CSV table of C-alpha atoms in Angstrom, one decimal:
chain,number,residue,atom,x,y,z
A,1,UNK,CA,-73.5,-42.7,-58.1
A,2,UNK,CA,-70.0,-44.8,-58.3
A,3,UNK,CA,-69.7,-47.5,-61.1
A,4,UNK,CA,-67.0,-50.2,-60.7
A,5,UNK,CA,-65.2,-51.0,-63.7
A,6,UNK,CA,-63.2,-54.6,-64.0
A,7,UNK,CA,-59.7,-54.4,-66.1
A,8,UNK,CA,-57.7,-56.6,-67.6
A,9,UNK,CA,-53.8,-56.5,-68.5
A,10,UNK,CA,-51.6,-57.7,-70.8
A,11,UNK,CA,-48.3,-57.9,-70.0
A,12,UNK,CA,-45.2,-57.5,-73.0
A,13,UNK,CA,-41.8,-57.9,-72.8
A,14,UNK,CA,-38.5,-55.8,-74.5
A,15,UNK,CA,-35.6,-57.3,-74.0
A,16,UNK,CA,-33.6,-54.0,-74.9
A,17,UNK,CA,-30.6,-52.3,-72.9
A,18,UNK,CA,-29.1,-51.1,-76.1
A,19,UNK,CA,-29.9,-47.1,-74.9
A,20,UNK,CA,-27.6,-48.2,-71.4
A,21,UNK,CA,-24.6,-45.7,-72.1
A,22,UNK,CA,-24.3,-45.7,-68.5
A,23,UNK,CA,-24.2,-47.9,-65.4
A,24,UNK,CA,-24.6,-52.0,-66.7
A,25,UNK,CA,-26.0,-53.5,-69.1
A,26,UNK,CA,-28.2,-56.6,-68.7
A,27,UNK,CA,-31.7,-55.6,-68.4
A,28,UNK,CA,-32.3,-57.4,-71.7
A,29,UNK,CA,-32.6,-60.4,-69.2
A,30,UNK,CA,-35.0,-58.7,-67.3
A,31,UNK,CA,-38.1,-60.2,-68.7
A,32,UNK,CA,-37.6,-63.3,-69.0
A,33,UNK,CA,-36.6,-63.2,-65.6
A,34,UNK,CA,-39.7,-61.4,-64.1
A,35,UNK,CA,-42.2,-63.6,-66.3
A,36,UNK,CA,-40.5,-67.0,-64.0
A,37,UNK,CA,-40.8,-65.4,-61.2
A,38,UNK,CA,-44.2,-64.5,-62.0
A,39,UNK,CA,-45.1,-68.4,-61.9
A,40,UNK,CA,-44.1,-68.6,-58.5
A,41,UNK,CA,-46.8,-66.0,-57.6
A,42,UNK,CA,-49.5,-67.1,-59.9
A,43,UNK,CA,-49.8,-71.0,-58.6
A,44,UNK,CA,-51.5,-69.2,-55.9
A,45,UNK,CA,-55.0,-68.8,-57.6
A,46,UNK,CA,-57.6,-70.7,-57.2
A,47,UNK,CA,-60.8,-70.9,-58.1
A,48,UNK,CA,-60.4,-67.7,-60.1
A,49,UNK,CA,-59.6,-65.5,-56.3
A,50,UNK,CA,-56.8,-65.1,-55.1
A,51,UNK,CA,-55.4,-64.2,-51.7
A,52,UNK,CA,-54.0,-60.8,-50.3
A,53,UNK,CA,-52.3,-61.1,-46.9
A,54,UNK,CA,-51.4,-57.6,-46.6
A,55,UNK,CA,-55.0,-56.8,-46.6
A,56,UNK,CA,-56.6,-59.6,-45.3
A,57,UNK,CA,-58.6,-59.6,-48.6
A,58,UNK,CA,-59.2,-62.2,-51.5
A,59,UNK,CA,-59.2,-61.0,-55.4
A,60,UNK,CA,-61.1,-61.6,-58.5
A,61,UNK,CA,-58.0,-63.3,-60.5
A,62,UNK,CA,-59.4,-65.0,-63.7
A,63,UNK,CA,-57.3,-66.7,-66.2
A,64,UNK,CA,-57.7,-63.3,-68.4
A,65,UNK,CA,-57.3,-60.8,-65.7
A,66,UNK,CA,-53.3,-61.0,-67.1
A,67,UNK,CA,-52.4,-62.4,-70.3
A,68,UNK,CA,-48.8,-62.2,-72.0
A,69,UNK,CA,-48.7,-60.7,-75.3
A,70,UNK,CA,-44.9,-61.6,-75.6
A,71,UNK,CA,-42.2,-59.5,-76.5
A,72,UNK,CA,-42.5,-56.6,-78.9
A,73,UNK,CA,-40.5,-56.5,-82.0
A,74,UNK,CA,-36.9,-55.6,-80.6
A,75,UNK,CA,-33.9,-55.1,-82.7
A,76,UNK,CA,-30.7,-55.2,-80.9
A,77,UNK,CA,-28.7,-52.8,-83.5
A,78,UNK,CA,-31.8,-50.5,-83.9
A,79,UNK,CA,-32.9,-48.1,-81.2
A,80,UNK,CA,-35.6,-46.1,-83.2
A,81,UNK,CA,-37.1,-49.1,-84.7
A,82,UNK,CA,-37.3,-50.7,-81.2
A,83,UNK,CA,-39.0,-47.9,-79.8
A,84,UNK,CA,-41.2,-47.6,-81.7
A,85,UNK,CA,-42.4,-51.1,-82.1
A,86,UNK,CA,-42.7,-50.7,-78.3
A,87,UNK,CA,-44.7,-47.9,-78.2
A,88,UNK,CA,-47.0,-49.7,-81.5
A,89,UNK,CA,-47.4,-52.6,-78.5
A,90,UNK,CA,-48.8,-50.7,-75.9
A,91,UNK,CA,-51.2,-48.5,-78.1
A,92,UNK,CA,-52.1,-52.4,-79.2
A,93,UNK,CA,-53.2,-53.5,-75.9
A,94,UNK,CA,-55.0,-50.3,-75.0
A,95,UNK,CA,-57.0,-50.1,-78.7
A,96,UNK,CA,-57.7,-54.1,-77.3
A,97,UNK,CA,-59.3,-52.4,-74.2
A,98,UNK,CA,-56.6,-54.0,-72.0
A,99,UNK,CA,-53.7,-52.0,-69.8
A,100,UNK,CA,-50.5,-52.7,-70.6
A,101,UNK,CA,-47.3,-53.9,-68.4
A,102,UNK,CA,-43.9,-53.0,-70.6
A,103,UNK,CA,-41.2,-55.1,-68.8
A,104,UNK,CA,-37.8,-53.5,-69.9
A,105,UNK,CA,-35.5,-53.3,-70.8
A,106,UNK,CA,-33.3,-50.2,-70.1
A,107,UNK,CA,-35.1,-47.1,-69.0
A,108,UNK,CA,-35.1,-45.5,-72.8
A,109,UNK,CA,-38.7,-47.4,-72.7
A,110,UNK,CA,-40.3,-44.9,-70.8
A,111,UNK,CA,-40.8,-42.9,-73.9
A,112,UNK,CA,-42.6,-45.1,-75.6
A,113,UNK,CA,-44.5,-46.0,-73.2
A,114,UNK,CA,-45.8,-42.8,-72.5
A,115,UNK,CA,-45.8,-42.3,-76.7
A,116,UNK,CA,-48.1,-45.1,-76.9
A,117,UNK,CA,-50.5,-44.2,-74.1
A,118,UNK,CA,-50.6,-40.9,-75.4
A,119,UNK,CA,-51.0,-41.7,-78.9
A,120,UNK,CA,-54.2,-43.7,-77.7
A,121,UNK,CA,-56.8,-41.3,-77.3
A,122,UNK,CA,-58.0,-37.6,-77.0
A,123,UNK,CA,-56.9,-36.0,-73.8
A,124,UNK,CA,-54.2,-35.3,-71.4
A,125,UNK,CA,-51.3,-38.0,-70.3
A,126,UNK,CA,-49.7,-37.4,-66.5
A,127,UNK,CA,-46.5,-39.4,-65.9
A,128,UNK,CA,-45.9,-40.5,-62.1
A,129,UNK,CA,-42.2,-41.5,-62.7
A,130,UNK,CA,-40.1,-43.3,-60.1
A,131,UNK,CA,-36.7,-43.6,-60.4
A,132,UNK,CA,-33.5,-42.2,-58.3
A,133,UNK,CA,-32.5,-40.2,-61.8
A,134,UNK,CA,-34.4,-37.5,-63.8
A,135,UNK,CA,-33.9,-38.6,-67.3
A,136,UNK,CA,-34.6,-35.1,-68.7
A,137,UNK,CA,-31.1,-34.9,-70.4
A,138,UNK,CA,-31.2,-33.4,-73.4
A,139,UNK,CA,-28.6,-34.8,-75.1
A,140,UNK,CA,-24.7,-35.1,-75.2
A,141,UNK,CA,-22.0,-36.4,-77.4
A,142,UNK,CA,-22.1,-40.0,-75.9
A,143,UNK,CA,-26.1,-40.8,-75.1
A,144,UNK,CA,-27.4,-39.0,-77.7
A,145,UNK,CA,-30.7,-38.0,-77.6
A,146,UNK,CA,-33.1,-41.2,-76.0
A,147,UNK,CA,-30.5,-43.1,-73.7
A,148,UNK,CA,-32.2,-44.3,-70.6
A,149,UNK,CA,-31.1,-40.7,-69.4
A,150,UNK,CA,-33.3,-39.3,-71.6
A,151,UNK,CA,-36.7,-41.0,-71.6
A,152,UNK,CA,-38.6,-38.4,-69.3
A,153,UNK,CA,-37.2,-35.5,-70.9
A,154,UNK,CA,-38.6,-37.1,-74.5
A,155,UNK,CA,-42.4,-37.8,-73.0
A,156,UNK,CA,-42.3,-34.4,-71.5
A,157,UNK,CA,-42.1,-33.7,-74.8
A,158,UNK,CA,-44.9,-35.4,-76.6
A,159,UNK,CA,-48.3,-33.2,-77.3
A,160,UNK,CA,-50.6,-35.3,-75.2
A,161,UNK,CA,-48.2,-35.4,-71.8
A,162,UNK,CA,-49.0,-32.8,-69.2
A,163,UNK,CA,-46.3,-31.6,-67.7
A,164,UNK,CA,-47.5,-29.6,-65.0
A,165,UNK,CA,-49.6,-33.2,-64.1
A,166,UNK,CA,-46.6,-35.2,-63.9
A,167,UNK,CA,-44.3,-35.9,-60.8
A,168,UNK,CA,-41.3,-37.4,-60.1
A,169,UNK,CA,-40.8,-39.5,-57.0
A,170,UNK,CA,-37.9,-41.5,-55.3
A,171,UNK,CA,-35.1,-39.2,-56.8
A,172,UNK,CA,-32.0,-39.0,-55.0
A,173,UNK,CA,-28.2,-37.6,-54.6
A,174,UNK,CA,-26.8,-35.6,-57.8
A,175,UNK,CA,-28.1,-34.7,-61.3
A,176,UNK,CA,-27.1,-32.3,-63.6
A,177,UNK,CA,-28.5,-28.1,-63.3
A,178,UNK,CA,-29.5,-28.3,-66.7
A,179,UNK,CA,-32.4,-31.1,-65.8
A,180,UNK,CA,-33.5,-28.7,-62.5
A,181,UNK,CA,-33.4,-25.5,-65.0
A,182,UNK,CA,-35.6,-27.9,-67.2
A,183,UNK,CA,-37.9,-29.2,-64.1
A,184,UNK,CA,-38.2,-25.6,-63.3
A,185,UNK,CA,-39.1,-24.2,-66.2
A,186,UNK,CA,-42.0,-27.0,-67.4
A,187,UNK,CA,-43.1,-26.8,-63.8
A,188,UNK,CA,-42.6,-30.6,-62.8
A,189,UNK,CA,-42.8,-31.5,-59.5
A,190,UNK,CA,-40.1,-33.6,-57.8
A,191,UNK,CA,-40.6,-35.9,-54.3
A,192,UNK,CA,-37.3,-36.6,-53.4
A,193,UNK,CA,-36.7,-40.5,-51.6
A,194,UNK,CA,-35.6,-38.2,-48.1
A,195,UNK,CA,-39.1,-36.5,-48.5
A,196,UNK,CA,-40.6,-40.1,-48.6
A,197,UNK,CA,-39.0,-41.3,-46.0
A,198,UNK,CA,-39.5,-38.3,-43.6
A,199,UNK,CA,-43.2,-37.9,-44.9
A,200,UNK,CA,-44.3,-41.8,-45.3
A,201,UNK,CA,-45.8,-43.5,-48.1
A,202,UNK,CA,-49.7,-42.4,-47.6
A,203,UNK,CA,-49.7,-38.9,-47.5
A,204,UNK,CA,-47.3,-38.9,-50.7
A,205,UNK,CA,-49.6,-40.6,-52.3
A,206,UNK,CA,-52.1,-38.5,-51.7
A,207,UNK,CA,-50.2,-35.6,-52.7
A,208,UNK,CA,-49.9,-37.4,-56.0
A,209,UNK,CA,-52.9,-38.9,-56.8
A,210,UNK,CA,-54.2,-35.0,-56.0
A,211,UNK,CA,-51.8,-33.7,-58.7
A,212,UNK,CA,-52.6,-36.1,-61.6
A,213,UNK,CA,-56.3,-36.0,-61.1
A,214,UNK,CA,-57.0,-33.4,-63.7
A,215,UNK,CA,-55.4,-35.5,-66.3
A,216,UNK,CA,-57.2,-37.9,-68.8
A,217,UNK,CA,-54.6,-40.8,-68.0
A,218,UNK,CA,-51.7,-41.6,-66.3
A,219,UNK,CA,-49.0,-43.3,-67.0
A,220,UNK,CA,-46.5,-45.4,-63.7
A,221,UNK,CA,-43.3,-45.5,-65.1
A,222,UNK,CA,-41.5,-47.7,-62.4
A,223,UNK,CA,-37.2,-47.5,-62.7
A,224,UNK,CA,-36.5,-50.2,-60.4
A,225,UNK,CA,-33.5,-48.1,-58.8
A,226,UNK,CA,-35.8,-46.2,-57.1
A,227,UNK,CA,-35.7,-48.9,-54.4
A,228,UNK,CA,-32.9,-48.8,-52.5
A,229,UNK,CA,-29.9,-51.6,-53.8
A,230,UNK,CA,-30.2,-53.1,-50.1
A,231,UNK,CA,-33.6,-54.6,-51.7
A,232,UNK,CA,-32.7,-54.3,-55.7
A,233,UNK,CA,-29.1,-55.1,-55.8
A,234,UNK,CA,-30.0,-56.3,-59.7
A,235,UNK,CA,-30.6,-53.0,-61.1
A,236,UNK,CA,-28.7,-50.5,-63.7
A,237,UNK,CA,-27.1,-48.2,-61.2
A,238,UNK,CA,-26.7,-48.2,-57.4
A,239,UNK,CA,-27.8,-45.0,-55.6
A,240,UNK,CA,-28.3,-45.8,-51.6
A,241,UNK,CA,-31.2,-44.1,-50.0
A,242,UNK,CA,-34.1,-45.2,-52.1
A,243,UNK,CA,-37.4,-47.4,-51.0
A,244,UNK,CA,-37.7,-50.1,-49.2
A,245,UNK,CA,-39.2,-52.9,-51.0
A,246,UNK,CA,-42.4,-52.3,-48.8
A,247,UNK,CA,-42.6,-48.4,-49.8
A,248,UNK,CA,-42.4,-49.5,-53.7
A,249,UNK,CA,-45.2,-51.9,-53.2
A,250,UNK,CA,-47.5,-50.5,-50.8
A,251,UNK,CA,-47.3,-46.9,-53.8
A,252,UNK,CA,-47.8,-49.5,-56.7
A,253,UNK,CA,-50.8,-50.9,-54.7
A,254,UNK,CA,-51.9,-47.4,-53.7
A,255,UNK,CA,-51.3,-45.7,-57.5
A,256,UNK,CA,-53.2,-49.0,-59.6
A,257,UNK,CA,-56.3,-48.0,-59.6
A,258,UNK,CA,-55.6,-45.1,-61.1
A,259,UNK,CA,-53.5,-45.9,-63.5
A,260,UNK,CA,-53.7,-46.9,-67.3
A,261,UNK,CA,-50.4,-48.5,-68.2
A,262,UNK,CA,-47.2,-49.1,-66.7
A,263,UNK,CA,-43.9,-49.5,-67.3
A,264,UNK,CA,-41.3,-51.1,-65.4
A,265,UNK,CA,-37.9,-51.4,-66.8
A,266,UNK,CA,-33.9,-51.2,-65.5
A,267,UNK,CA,-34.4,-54.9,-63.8
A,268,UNK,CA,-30.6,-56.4,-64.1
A,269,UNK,CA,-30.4,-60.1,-63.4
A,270,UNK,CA,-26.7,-59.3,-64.4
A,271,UNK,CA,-26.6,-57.9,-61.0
A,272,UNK,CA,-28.7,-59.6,-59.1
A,273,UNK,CA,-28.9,-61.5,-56.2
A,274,UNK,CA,-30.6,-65.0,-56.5
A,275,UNK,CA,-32.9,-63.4,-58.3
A,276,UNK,CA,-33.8,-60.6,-55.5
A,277,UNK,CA,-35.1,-58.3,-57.6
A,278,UNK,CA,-36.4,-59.7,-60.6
A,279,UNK,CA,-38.9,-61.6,-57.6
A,280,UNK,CA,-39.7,-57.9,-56.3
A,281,UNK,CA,-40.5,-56.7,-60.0
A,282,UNK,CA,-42.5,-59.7,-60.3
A,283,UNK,CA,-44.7,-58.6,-56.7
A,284,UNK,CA,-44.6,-55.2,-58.1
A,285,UNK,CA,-46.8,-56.3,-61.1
A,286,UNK,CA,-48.6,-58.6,-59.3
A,287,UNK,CA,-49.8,-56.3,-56.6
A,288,UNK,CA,-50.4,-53.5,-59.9
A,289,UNK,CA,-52.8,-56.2,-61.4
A,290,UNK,CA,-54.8,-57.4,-58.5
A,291,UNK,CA,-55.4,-54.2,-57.3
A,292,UNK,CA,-55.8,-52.3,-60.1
A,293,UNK,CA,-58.2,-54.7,-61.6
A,294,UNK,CA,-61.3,-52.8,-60.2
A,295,UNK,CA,-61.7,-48.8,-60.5
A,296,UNK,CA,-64.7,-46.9,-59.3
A,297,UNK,CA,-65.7,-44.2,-61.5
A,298,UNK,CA,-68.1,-41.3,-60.1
């Protein structure tokens, strides 16, 4: 017998690029950004439903289905102490019984992202991490040891975080051989953005959501420069090749239902284009909401 279960999502803000030793800064802006384009979107309810085109469906959308929690304690000179006030947010909103959106920010939020979800119960964590970089360095002399290079490379190594459940997807280019040595030897899968493309967006999926399935919870950890810049121009770094904007929402609306939190984070309106791609970060959580809001559980 199947049981539907009805969500609810909070989402919280970090205005934090202080880990971006590399590529621009800006994503501090990101939030507030995504949270006005978010209006735009959410004048569309009505009655409590709202409307899918894509699917020719309409949606539970109550005034709780997404509620913002605000920003978590960030301190601009204080990386360690803004970590971990994010990852104390998102193990808030879980212990509250509600999944949690982290809007970076800089891609050093990963970690505690995947800290706090972790942190939040018994069992396994899998991480489905898109973004056209690894982050699994280690460190060096001028990112340390949690830039926005390094947050996979810190979840893979938190207790709860299976490894061999976790995936990266979207990746593209160059990256160093000490992160494939790494990928290698924790068995983590890669699906490169070419692989995508050649393969299409459903049967990755599938691929993935087969992978993570014997994991407790999953975490979607959403570097926005795993679209391609022709659709994100406002994002940290520019690496050609990624998604299209329709490949990035049609996984997000694929991926939410199984899904427990997400993070999304590297959103530059420093960068951006009329606000191009804060708009698309804004869909991106809108589509993770509306159809993530109802799971069926065997």
């Amino acid at each position: 017998m199947s049981v539907s279960t009805t969500r609810r999502f909070t989402l919280l803000g970090a205005p934090f690029d202080g880990a971006a030793t590399l590529g621009w800064p800006g994503s501090r802006y990101a939030p507030a950004r995504i949270r006005a384009a978010m209006g735009w979107i959410l004048q569309r309810r009505e009655d409590g439903r709202i409307y899918c085109l894509d699917h020719g469906t309409t949606h539970p959308f109550p005034e709780d289905l997404l509620t913002d929690g605000g920003d978590v304690a960030t301190v601009a000179h204080d990386l360690t102490a803004t970590l971990a006030a994010a990852a104390d947010a998102v193990r808030a909103a879980l212990a509250g019984g509600r999944v949690p959106v982290l809007l970076g920010g800089d891609d050093s939020l990963l970690f505690p992202a995947a800290r706090g979800l972790a942190e939040s119960g018994p069992g396994s964590v899998a991480v489905v991490h898109l973004d056209a970089h690894l982050d699994l360095l280690d460190r060096n002399e001028q990112q340390g040891t949690h830039s926005h290079s390094s947050g996979m490379r810190r979840a893979s190594e938190l207790p709860n975080v299976d490894v061999s459940r976790s995936l990266q997807l979207a990746s593209r280019h160059f990256n160093f051989p000490s992160s494939l040595a790494y990928r290698e030897e924790r068995g983590l899968r890669n699906i490169p953005a070419a692989e995508i493309h050649r393969r299409g967006v459903d049967p990755v999926v599938d691929d993935v959501l087969a992978h993570v399935a014997g994991a407790d919870r999953v975490l979607l950890a959403f570097d926005i420069d795993c679209v391609d810049p022709a659709h994100a121009p406002g994002a940290g770094a520019h690496e050609p090749g990624g998604l299209t904007s329709y490949q990035a929402l049609h996984l997000v609306q694929r991926l939410a239902p199984h899904v427990d939190a997400m993070v999304l984070t590297e959103v530059n309106p420093l960068t951006d284009l009329h606000d191009q791609t804060a708009n698309l970060a804004a869909y991106l959580v809108a589509h993770f909401v509306v159809h993530g809001a109802s799971t069926v559980e065997s």
